[in-house]
GROMACS .gro file of C-alpha atoms in nm:
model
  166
    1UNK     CA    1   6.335   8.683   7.077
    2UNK     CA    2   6.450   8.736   7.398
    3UNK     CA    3   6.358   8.982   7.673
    4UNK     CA    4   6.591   9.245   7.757
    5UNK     CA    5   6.613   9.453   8.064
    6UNK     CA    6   6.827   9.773   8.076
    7UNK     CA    7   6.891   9.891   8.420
    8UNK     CA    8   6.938  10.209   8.517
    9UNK     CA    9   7.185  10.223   8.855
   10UNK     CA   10   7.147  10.592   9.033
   11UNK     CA   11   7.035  10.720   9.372
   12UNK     CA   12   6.915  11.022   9.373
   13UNK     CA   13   6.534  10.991   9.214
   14UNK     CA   14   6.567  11.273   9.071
   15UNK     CA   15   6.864  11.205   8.792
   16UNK     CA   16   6.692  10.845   8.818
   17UNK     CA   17   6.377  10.917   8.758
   18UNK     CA   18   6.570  11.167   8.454
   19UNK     CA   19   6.733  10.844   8.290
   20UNK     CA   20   6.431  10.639   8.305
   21UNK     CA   21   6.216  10.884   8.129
   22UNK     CA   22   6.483  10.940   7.844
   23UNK     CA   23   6.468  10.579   7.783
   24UNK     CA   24   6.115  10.584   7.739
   25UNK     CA   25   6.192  10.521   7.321
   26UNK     CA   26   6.333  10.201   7.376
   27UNK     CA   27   6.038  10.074   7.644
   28UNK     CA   28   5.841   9.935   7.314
   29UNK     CA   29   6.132   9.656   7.296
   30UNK     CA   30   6.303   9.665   7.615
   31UNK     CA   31   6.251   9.596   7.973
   32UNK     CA   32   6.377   9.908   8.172
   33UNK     CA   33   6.440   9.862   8.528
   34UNK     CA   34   6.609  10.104   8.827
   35UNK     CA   35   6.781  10.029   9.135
   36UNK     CA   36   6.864  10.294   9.362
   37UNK     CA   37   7.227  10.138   9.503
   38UNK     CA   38   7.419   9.799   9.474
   39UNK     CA   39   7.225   9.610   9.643
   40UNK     CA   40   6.894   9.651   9.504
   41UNK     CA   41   7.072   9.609   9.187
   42UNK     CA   42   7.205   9.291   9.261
   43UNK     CA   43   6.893   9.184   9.388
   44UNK     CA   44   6.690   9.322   9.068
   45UNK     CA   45   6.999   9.100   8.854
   46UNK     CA   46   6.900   8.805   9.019
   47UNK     CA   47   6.528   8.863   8.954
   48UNK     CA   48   6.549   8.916   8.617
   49UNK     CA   49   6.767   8.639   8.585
   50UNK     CA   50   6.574   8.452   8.754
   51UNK     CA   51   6.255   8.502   8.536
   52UNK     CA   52   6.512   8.442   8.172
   53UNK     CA   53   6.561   8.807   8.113
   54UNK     CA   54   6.882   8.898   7.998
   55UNK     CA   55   6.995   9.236   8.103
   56UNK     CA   56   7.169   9.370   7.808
   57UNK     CA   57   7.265   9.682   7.913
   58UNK     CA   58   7.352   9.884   8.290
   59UNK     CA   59   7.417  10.209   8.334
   60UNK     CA   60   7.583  10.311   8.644
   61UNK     CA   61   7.621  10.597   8.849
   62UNK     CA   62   7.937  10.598   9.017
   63UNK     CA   63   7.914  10.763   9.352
   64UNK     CA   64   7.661  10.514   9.510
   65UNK     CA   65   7.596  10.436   9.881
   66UNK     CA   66   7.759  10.148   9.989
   67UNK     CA   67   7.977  10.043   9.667
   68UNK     CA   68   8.101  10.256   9.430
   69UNK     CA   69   7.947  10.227   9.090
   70UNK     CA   70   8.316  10.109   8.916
   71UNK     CA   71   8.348   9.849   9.200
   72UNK     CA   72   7.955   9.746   9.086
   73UNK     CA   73   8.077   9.665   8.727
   74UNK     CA   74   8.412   9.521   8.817
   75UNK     CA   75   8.183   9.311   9.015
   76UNK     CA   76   7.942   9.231   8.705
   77UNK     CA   77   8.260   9.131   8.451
   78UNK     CA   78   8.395   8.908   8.678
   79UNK     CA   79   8.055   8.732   8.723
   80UNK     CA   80   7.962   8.470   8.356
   81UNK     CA   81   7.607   8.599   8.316
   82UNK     CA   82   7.685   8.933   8.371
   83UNK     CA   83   7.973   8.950   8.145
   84UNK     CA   84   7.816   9.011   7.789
   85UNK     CA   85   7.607   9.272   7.958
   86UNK     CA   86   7.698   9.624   7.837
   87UNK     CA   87   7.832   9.902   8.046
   88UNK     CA   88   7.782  10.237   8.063
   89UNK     CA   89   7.922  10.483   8.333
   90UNK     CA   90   7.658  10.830   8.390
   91UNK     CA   91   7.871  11.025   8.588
   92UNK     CA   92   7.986  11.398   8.664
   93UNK     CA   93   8.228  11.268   8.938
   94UNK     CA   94   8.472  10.994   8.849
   95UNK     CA   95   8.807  11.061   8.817
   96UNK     CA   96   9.078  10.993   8.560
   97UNK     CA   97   9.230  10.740   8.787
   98UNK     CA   98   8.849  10.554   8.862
   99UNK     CA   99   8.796  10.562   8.520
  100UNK     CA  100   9.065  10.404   8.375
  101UNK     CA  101   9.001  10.138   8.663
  102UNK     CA  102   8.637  10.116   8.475
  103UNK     CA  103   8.774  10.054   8.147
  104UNK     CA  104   9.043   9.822   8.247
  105UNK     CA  105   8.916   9.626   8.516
  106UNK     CA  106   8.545   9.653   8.471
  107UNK     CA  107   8.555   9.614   8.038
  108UNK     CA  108   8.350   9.946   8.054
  109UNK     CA  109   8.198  10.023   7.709
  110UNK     CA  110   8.109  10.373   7.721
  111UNK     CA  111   8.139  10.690   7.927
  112UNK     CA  112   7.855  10.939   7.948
  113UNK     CA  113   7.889  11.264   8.137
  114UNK     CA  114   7.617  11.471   8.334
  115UNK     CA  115   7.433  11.664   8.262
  116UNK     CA  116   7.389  11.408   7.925
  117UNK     CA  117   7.167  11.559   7.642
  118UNK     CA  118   6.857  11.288   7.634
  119UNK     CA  119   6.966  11.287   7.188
  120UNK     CA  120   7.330  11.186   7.304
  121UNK     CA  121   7.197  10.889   7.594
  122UNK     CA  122   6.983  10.786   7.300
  123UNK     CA  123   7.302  10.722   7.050
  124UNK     CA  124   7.495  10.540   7.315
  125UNK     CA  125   7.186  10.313   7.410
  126UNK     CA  126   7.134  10.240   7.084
  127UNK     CA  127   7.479  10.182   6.987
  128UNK     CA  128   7.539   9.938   7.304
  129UNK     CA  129   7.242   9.760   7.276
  130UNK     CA  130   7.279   9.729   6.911
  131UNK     CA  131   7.628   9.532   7.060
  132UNK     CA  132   7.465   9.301   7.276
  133UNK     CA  133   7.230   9.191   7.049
  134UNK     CA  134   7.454   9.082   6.778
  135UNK     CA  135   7.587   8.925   7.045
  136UNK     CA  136   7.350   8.731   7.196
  137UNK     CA  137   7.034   8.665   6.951
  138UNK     CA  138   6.985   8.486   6.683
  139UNK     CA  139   6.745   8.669   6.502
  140UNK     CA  140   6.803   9.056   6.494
  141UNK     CA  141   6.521   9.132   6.265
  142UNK     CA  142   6.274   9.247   6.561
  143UNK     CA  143   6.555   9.517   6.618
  144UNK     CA  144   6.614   9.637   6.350
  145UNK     CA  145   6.363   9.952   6.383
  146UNK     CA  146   6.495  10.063   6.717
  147UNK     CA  147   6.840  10.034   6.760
  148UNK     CA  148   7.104  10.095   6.459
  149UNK     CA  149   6.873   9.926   6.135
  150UNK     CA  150   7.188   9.914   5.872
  151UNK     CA  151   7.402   9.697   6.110
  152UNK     CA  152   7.140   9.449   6.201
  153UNK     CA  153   7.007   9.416   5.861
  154UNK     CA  154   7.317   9.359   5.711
  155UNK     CA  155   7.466   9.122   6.043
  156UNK     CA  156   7.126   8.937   5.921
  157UNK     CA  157   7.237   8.900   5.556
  158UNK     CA  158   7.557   8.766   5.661
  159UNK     CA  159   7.391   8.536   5.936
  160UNK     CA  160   7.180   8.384   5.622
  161UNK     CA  161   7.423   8.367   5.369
  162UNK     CA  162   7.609   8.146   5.605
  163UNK     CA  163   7.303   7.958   5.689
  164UNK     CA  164   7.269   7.839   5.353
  165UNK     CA  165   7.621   7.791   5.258
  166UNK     CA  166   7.576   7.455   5.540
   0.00000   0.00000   0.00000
């Protein structure tokens, strides 16, 4: 089993500080990290990459100082060990035109609007990270009671029905 990071993206402590705490469910089985602007997220990236942990999941602000949060995740897709990683915008102020850049340029999985309800941030994060882990690990069983149960269980069934047919 691998360790996963998610990292939360956002400047002002306040919201940041807001994401963090709703995440608290998913702290039993998953790193969760902030940065408060590009570049301490790139340098948190490289730290966690660094010490093996994947980050399976970002989610973004957009309005940032320095980079805009859309550049941020163009930036990540174009980049191999960022590329897997799942992306969420959290944003009140991107535009149509920014966020059809996101989807398009930057493979953005999901949009979620402030003010987010904490029952709604909890669906997407468990939806995306239920993504990246099909993706990436071998053995899903030690997710199966936090993110989405049915799909790993049965992504498991498959994995060992086609283990023994070999």
């Amino acid at each position: 089993m691998s360790e996963i990071a998610i990292v939360v993206v956002e400047d002002e402590r306040e919201v940041r500080d807001a994401v963090v705490r709703d995440l608290s469910p998913f702290a039993r089985s998953f790193r969760i990290e902030a940065a408060e602007d590009v570049d301490d997220a790139q340098n948190l990236l490289a730290e966690l990459d660094g010490g093996g942990v994947l980050t399976g999941l970002i989610l973004c602000d957009h309005l940032l100082p320095g980079m805009l949060g859309i550049d941020f995740l163009i930036e990540l897709e174009a980049e191999p060990k960022t590329q897997g990683t799942r992306k969420v915008l959290l944003t009140g102020q991107a535009g149509l035109e920014d966020t059809i850049r996101a989807v398009n340029e930057a493979k953005l999985d999901y949009y979620v609007a402030k003010p987010w309800s904490p029952e709604d941030l909890h669906e997407v994060v468990k939806s995306q990270l239920t993504e990246f882990v099909l993706a990436s690990e071998e053995d899903v069983l030690p997710y199966v009671s936090i993110l989405d149960g049915p799909r790993l269980l049965d992504a498991a069934s498959q994995r060992g029905w086609e283990g023994r047919a070999t």
